[in-house]
């Protein structure tokens, strides 16, 4: 009974939030030349490796000339603890803010809540304060925000995972309602069959999720299906993946300890090479937009 009431409250919260929320509807639409930054944990990071999300986004709206930057970090949560590397949680959160500043987005798509749910109710109870701080900082930066509701992962063994997952979803729904932010629920698009090990999506799962997320952001749910096997689409996705890889090396270089952290006295002089990725990435942005528009 408690679970049914919780689900009913969540549904009413989401529906009421959008029924009276014209600002959220306006903010949900991507504008021409928007720069979209994706933040979140493992599933967000892995989206850059397959490129389906941006391929769908560019294919469905080539005239918008959109730019996408994937800032996902495996295991990350809303307090950005995974980004701390060898530092403190506070340094991890500061790193997230620097990453966002480097991406220079006009829209931030927030995909947190997964790690909090996996770590149980104790982590879920910290989530409201962590999410509020993150959203306050994005508001101060003047960017538009889209919130994502997490999908259920059948392979999680945390005893109170279901309760924590519901708590996280309620927190995100409440934040969307109170702040008049667009909210996209990922759960209806992902089933147990879309996982290869109960924790990570299959390539088909990522294709389906990326396609649907792009359609929701563009308000084009009914647009014609995309043939991802077509030569043009495959060429576009290859460019997206290449750009994602270059951007990954730009903001997360493999030898970061030697370039920027406690061993920079050894090879820190090579840090000047990192910004040289920028023109290569921007050139690929242009090639992606051109390929999508052809």
mmCIF file with all atom_site columns, N, CA and C in Angstrom, residues 28-32 34 36 53-66 146 184 210-223 226:
data_model
loop_
_atom_site.group_PDB
_atom_site.id
_atom_site.type_symbol
_atom_site.label_atom_id
_atom_site.label_alt_id
_atom_site.label_comp_id
_atom_site.label_asym_id
_atom_site.label_entity_id
_atom_site.label_seq_id
_atom_site.pdbx_PDB_ins_code
_atom_site.Cartn_x
_atom_site.Cartn_y
_atom_site.Cartn_z
_atom_site.occupancy
_atom_site.B_iso_or_equiv
_atom_site.pdbx_formal_charge
_atom_site.auth_seq_id
_atom_site.auth_comp_id
_atom_site.auth_asym_id
_atom_site.auth_atom_id
_atom_site.pdbx_PDB_model_num
ATOM 1   N N  . UNK A 1 28  ? 12.134 23.376 -22.358 1.00 0.00 ? 28  UNK A N  1
ATOM 2   C CA . UNK A 1 28  ? 12.420 22.028 -22.851 1.00 0.00 ? 28  UNK A CA 1
ATOM 3   C C  . UNK A 1 28  ? 12.812 22.032 -24.321 1.00 0.00 ? 28  UNK A C  1
ATOM 4   N N  . UNK A 1 29  ? 12.388 23.022 -25.065 1.00 0.00 ? 29  UNK A N  1
ATOM 5   C CA . UNK A 1 29  ? 12.694 23.077 -26.486 1.00 0.00 ? 29  UNK A CA 1
ATOM 6   C C  . UNK A 1 29  ? 14.121 23.563 -26.710 1.00 0.00 ? 29  UNK A C  1
ATOM 7   N N  . UNK A 1 30  ? 14.875 22.798 -27.481 1.00 0.00 ? 30  UNK A N  1
ATOM 8   C CA . UNK A 1 30  ? 16.230 23.221 -27.812 1.00 0.00 ? 30  UNK A CA 1
ATOM 9   C C  . UNK A 1 30  ? 16.172 24.320 -28.861 1.00 0.00 ? 30  UNK A C  1
ATOM 10  N N  . UNK A 1 31  ? 16.995 25.328 -28.678 1.00 0.00 ? 31  UNK A N  1
ATOM 11  C CA . UNK A 1 31  ? 17.032 26.477 -29.569 1.00 0.00 ? 31  UNK A CA 1
ATOM 12  C C  . UNK A 1 31  ? 18.188 26.338 -30.562 1.00 0.00 ? 31  UNK A C  1
ATOM 13  N N  . UNK A 1 32  ? 18.132 27.050 -31.691 1.00 0.00 ? 32  UNK A N  1
ATOM 14  C CA . UNK A 1 32  ? 19.243 27.003 -32.644 1.00 0.00 ? 32  UNK A CA 1
ATOM 15  C C  . UNK A 1 32  ? 20.576 27.363 -31.969 1.00 0.00 ? 32  UNK A C  1
ATOM 16  N N  . UNK A 1 34  ? 22.161 25.850 -29.714 1.00 0.00 ? 34  UNK A N  1
ATOM 17  C CA . UNK A 1 34  ? 22.318 25.478 -28.304 1.00 0.00 ? 34  UNK A CA 1
ATOM 18  C C  . UNK A 1 34  ? 23.544 24.582 -28.140 1.00 0.00 ? 34  UNK A C  1
ATOM 19  N N  . UNK A 1 36  ? 24.694 21.684 -25.626 1.00 0.00 ? 36  UNK A N  1
ATOM 20  C CA . UNK A 1 36  ? 24.106 20.788 -24.634 1.00 0.00 ? 36  UNK A CA 1
ATOM 21  C C  . UNK A 1 36  ? 25.206 20.039 -23.916 1.00 0.00 ? 36  UNK A C  1
ATOM 22  N N  . UNK A 1 53  ? 22.796 9.061  -29.254 1.00 0.00 ? 53  UNK A N  1
ATOM 23  C CA . UNK A 1 53  ? 22.028 10.228 -28.824 1.00 0.00 ? 53  UNK A CA 1
ATOM 24  C C  . UNK A 1 53  ? 22.260 11.417 -29.751 1.00 0.00 ? 53  UNK A C  1
ATOM 25  N N  . UNK A 1 54  ? 23.523 11.786 -29.951 1.00 0.00 ? 54  UNK A N  1
ATOM 26  C CA . UNK A 1 54  ? 23.782 12.955 -30.796 1.00 0.00 ? 54  UNK A CA 1
ATOM 27  C C  . UNK A 1 54  ? 23.464 12.670 -32.259 1.00 0.00 ? 54  UNK A C  1
ATOM 28  N N  . UNK A 1 55  ? 23.668 11.456 -32.698 1.00 0.00 ? 55  UNK A N  1
ATOM 29  C CA . UNK A 1 55  ? 23.300 11.113 -34.075 1.00 0.00 ? 55  UNK A CA 1
ATOM 30  C C  . UNK A 1 55  ? 21.813 11.363 -34.297 1.00 0.00 ? 55  UNK A C  1
ATOM 31  N N  . UNK A 1 56  ? 20.986 10.943 -33.340 1.00 0.00 ? 56  UNK A N  1
ATOM 32  C CA . UNK A 1 56  ? 19.551 11.184 -33.449 1.00 0.00 ? 56  UNK A CA 1
ATOM 33  C C  . UNK A 1 56  ? 19.243 12.674 -33.370 1.00 0.00 ? 56  UNK A C  1
ATOM 34  N N  . UNK A 1 57  ? 19.896 13.358 -32.460 1.00 0.00 ? 57  UNK A N  1
ATOM 35  C CA . UNK A 1 57  ? 19.648 14.788 -32.270 1.00 0.00 ? 57  UNK A CA 1
ATOM 36  C C  . UNK A 1 57  ? 19.956 15.565 -33.548 1.00 0.00 ? 57  UNK A C  1
ATOM 37  N N  . UNK A 1 58  ? 21.101 15.290 -34.142 1.00 0.00 ? 58  UNK A N  1
ATOM 38  C CA . UNK A 1 58  ? 21.510 16.008 -35.352 1.00 0.00 ? 58  UNK A CA 1
ATOM 39  C C  . UNK A 1 58  ? 20.660 15.609 -36.558 1.00 0.00 ? 58  UNK A C  1
ATOM 40  N N  . UNK A 1 59  ? 20.277 14.342 -36.631 1.00 0.00 ? 59  UNK A N  1
ATOM 41  C CA . UNK A 1 59  ? 19.470 13.870 -37.754 1.00 0.00 ? 59  UNK A CA 1
ATOM 42  C C  . UNK A 1 59  ? 18.077 14.482 -37.728 1.00 0.00 ? 59  UNK A C  1
ATOM 43  N N  . UNK A 1 60  ? 17.499 14.581 -36.533 1.00 0.00 ? 60  UNK A N  1
ATOM 44  C CA . UNK A 1 60  ? 16.140 15.092 -36.396 1.00 0.00 ? 60  UNK A CA 1
ATOM 45  C C  . UNK A 1 60  ? 16.063 16.613 -36.512 1.00 0.00 ? 60  UNK A C  1
ATOM 46  N N  . UNK A 1 61  ? 17.149 17.305 -36.190 1.00 0.00 ? 61  UNK A N  1
ATOM 47  C CA . UNK A 1 61  ? 17.112 18.779 -36.207 1.00 0.00 ? 61  UNK A CA 1
ATOM 48  C C  . UNK A 1 61  ? 18.409 19.354 -36.764 1.00 0.00 ? 61  UNK A C  1
ATOM 49  N N  . UNK A 1 62  ? 18.766 19.046 -38.006 1.00 0.00 ? 62  UNK A N  1
ATOM 50  C CA . UNK A 1 62  ? 20.037 19.539 -38.565 1.00 0.00 ? 62  UNK A CA 1
ATOM 51  C C  . UNK A 1 62  ? 20.077 21.049 -38.672 1.00 0.00 ? 62  UNK A C  1
ATOM 52  N N  . UNK A 1 63  ? 18.912 21.669 -38.817 1.00 0.00 ? 63  UNK A N  1
ATOM 53  C CA . UNK A 1 63  ? 18.866 23.128 -38.971 1.00 0.00 ? 63  UNK A CA 1
ATOM 54  C C  . UNK A 1 63  ? 19.219 23.873 -37.695 1.00 0.00 ? 63  UNK A C  1
ATOM 55  N N  . UNK A 1 64  ? 19.198 23.201 -36.561 1.00 0.00 ? 64  UNK A N  1
ATOM 56  C CA . UNK A 1 64  ? 19.468 23.878 -35.289 1.00 0.00 ? 64  UNK A CA 1
ATOM 57  C C  . UNK A 1 64  ? 20.966 24.060 -35.019 1.00 0.00 ? 64  UNK A C  1
ATOM 58  N N  . UNK A 1 65  ? 21.821 23.335 -35.720 1.00 0.00 ? 65  UNK A N  1
ATOM 59  C CA . UNK A 1 65  ? 23.278 23.466 -35.550 1.00 0.00 ? 65  UNK A CA 1
ATOM 60  C C  . UNK A 1 65  ? 23.684 23.292 -34.078 1.00 0.00 ? 65  UNK A C  1
ATOM 61  N N  . UNK A 1 66  ? 23.269 22.189 -33.493 1.00 0.00 ? 66  UNK A N  1
ATOM 62  C CA . UNK A 1 66  ? 23.507 21.935 -32.075 1.00 0.00 ? 66  UNK A CA 1
ATOM 63  C C  . UNK A 1 66  ? 24.922 21.415 -31.831 1.00 0.00 ? 66  UNK A C  1
ATOM 64  N N  . UNK A 1 146 ? 17.539 20.556 -17.909 1.00 0.00 ? 146 UNK A N  1
ATOM 65  C CA . UNK A 1 146 ? 16.549 19.504 -18.109 1.00 0.00 ? 146 UNK A CA 1
ATOM 66  C C  . UNK A 1 146 ? 16.894 18.378 -17.134 1.00 0.00 ? 146 UNK A C  1
ATOM 67  N N  . UNK A 1 184 ? 12.160 14.657 -17.873 1.00 0.00 ? 184 UNK A N  1
ATOM 68  C CA . UNK A 1 184 ? 12.016 13.546 -18.817 1.00 0.00 ? 184 UNK A CA 1
ATOM 69  C C  . UNK A 1 184 ? 12.246 12.248 -18.051 1.00 0.00 ? 184 UNK A C  1
ATOM 70  N N  . UNK A 1 210 ? 19.015 6.605  -26.539 1.00 0.00 ? 210 UNK A N  1
ATOM 71  C CA . UNK A 1 210 ? 19.522 7.830  -27.146 1.00 0.00 ? 210 UNK A CA 1
ATOM 72  C C  . UNK A 1 210 ? 18.535 8.433  -28.117 1.00 0.00 ? 210 UNK A C  1
ATOM 73  N N  . UNK A 1 211 ? 17.903 7.583  -28.911 1.00 0.00 ? 211 UNK A N  1
ATOM 74  C CA . UNK A 1 211 ? 16.915 8.040  -29.884 1.00 0.00 ? 211 UNK A CA 1
ATOM 75  C C  . UNK A 1 211 ? 15.731 8.704  -29.180 1.00 0.00 ? 211 UNK A C  1
ATOM 76  N N  . UNK A 1 212 ? 15.208 8.052  -28.154 1.00 0.00 ? 212 UNK A N  1
ATOM 77  C CA . UNK A 1 212 ? 14.029 8.598  -27.466 1.00 0.00 ? 212 UNK A CA 1
ATOM 78  C C  . UNK A 1 212 ? 14.354 9.871  -26.700 1.00 0.00 ? 212 UNK A C  1
ATOM 79  N N  . UNK A 1 213 ? 15.540 9.931  -26.081 1.00 0.00 ? 213 UNK A N  1
ATOM 80  C CA . UNK A 1 213 ? 15.932 11.138 -25.352 1.00 0.00 ? 213 UNK A CA 1
ATOM 81  C C  . UNK A 1 213 ? 16.056 12.314 -26.313 1.00 0.00 ? 213 UNK A C  1
ATOM 82  N N  . UNK A 1 214 ? 16.649 12.094 -27.479 1.00 0.00 ? 214 UNK A N  1
ATOM 83  C CA . UNK A 1 214 ? 16.767 13.161 -28.480 1.00 0.00 ? 214 UNK A CA 1
ATOM 84  C C  . UNK A 1 214 ? 15.387 13.650 -28.901 1.00 0.00 ? 214 UNK A C  1
ATOM 85  N N  . UNK A 1 215 ? 14.468 12.743 -29.126 1.00 0.00 ? 215 UNK A N  1
ATOM 86  C CA . UNK A 1 215 ? 13.114 13.118 -29.547 1.00 0.00 ? 215 UNK A CA 1
ATOM 87  C C  . UNK A 1 215 ? 12.394 13.923 -28.473 1.00 0.00 ? 215 UNK A C  1
ATOM 88  N N  . UNK A 1 216 ? 12.574 13.539 -27.228 1.00 0.00 ? 216 UNK A N  1
ATOM 89  C CA . UNK A 1 216 ? 11.929 14.271 -26.136 1.00 0.00 ? 216 UNK A CA 1
ATOM 90  C C  . UNK A 1 216 ? 12.492 15.684 -26.014 1.00 0.00 ? 216 UNK A C  1
ATOM 91  N N  . UNK A 1 217 ? 13.795 15.822 -26.141 1.00 0.00 ? 217 UNK A N  1
ATOM 92  C CA . UNK A 1 217 ? 14.414 17.138 -26.036 1.00 0.00 ? 217 UNK A CA 1
ATOM 93  C C  . UNK A 1 217 ? 13.984 18.050 -27.182 1.00 0.00 ? 217 UNK A C  1
ATOM 94  N N  . UNK A 1 218 ? 13.703 17.453 -28.326 1.00 0.00 ? 218 UNK A N  1
ATOM 95  C CA . UNK A 1 218 ? 13.310 18.228 -29.504 1.00 0.00 ? 218 UNK A CA 1
ATOM 96  C C  . UNK A 1 218 ? 11.800 18.335 -29.664 1.00 0.00 ? 218 UNK A C  1
ATOM 97  N N  . UNK A 1 219 ? 11.049 17.636 -28.786 1.00 0.00 ? 219 UNK A N  1
ATOM 98  C CA . UNK A 1 219 ? 9.588  17.578 -28.942 1.00 0.00 ? 219 UNK A CA 1
ATOM 99  C C  . UNK A 1 219 ? 9.207  16.993 -30.305 1.00 0.00 ? 219 UNK A C  1
ATOM 100 N N  . UNK A 1 220 ? 9.912  15.930 -30.696 1.00 0.00 ? 220 UNK A N  1
ATOM 101 C CA . UNK A 1 220 ? 9.648  15.275 -31.975 1.00 0.00 ? 220 UNK A CA 1
ATOM 102 C C  . UNK A 1 220 ? 9.422  13.774 -31.790 1.00 0.00 ? 220 UNK A C  1
ATOM 103 N N  . UNK A 1 221 ? 8.612  13.426 -30.806 1.00 0.00 ? 221 UNK A N  1
ATOM 104 C CA . UNK A 1 221 ? 8.377  12.010 -30.508 1.00 0.00 ? 221 UNK A CA 1
ATOM 105 C C  . UNK A 1 221 ? 7.805  11.260 -31.699 1.00 0.00 ? 221 UNK A C  1
ATOM 106 N N  . UNK A 1 222 ? 7.027  11.949 -32.535 1.00 0.00 ? 222 UNK A N  1
ATOM 107 C CA . UNK A 1 222 ? 6.359  11.275 -33.653 1.00 0.00 ? 222 UNK A CA 1
ATOM 108 C C  . UNK A 1 222 ? 7.141  11.365 -34.961 1.00 0.00 ? 222 UNK A C  1
ATOM 109 N N  . UNK A 1 223 ? 8.368  11.885 -34.922 1.00 0.00 ? 223 UNK A N  1
ATOM 110 C CA . UNK A 1 223 ? 9.168  12.002 -36.145 1.00 0.00 ? 223 UNK A CA 1
ATOM 111 C C  . UNK A 1 223 ? 9.449  10.617 -36.728 1.00 0.00 ? 223 UNK A C  1
ATOM 112 N N  . UNK A 1 226 ? 14.586 6.580  -37.541 1.00 0.00 ? 226 UNK A N  1
ATOM 113 C CA . UNK A 1 226 ? 15.909 6.773  -38.125 1.00 0.00 ? 226 UNK A CA 1
ATOM 114 C C  . UNK A 1 226 ? 16.501 5.408  -38.479 1.00 0.00 ? 226 UNK A C  1
#
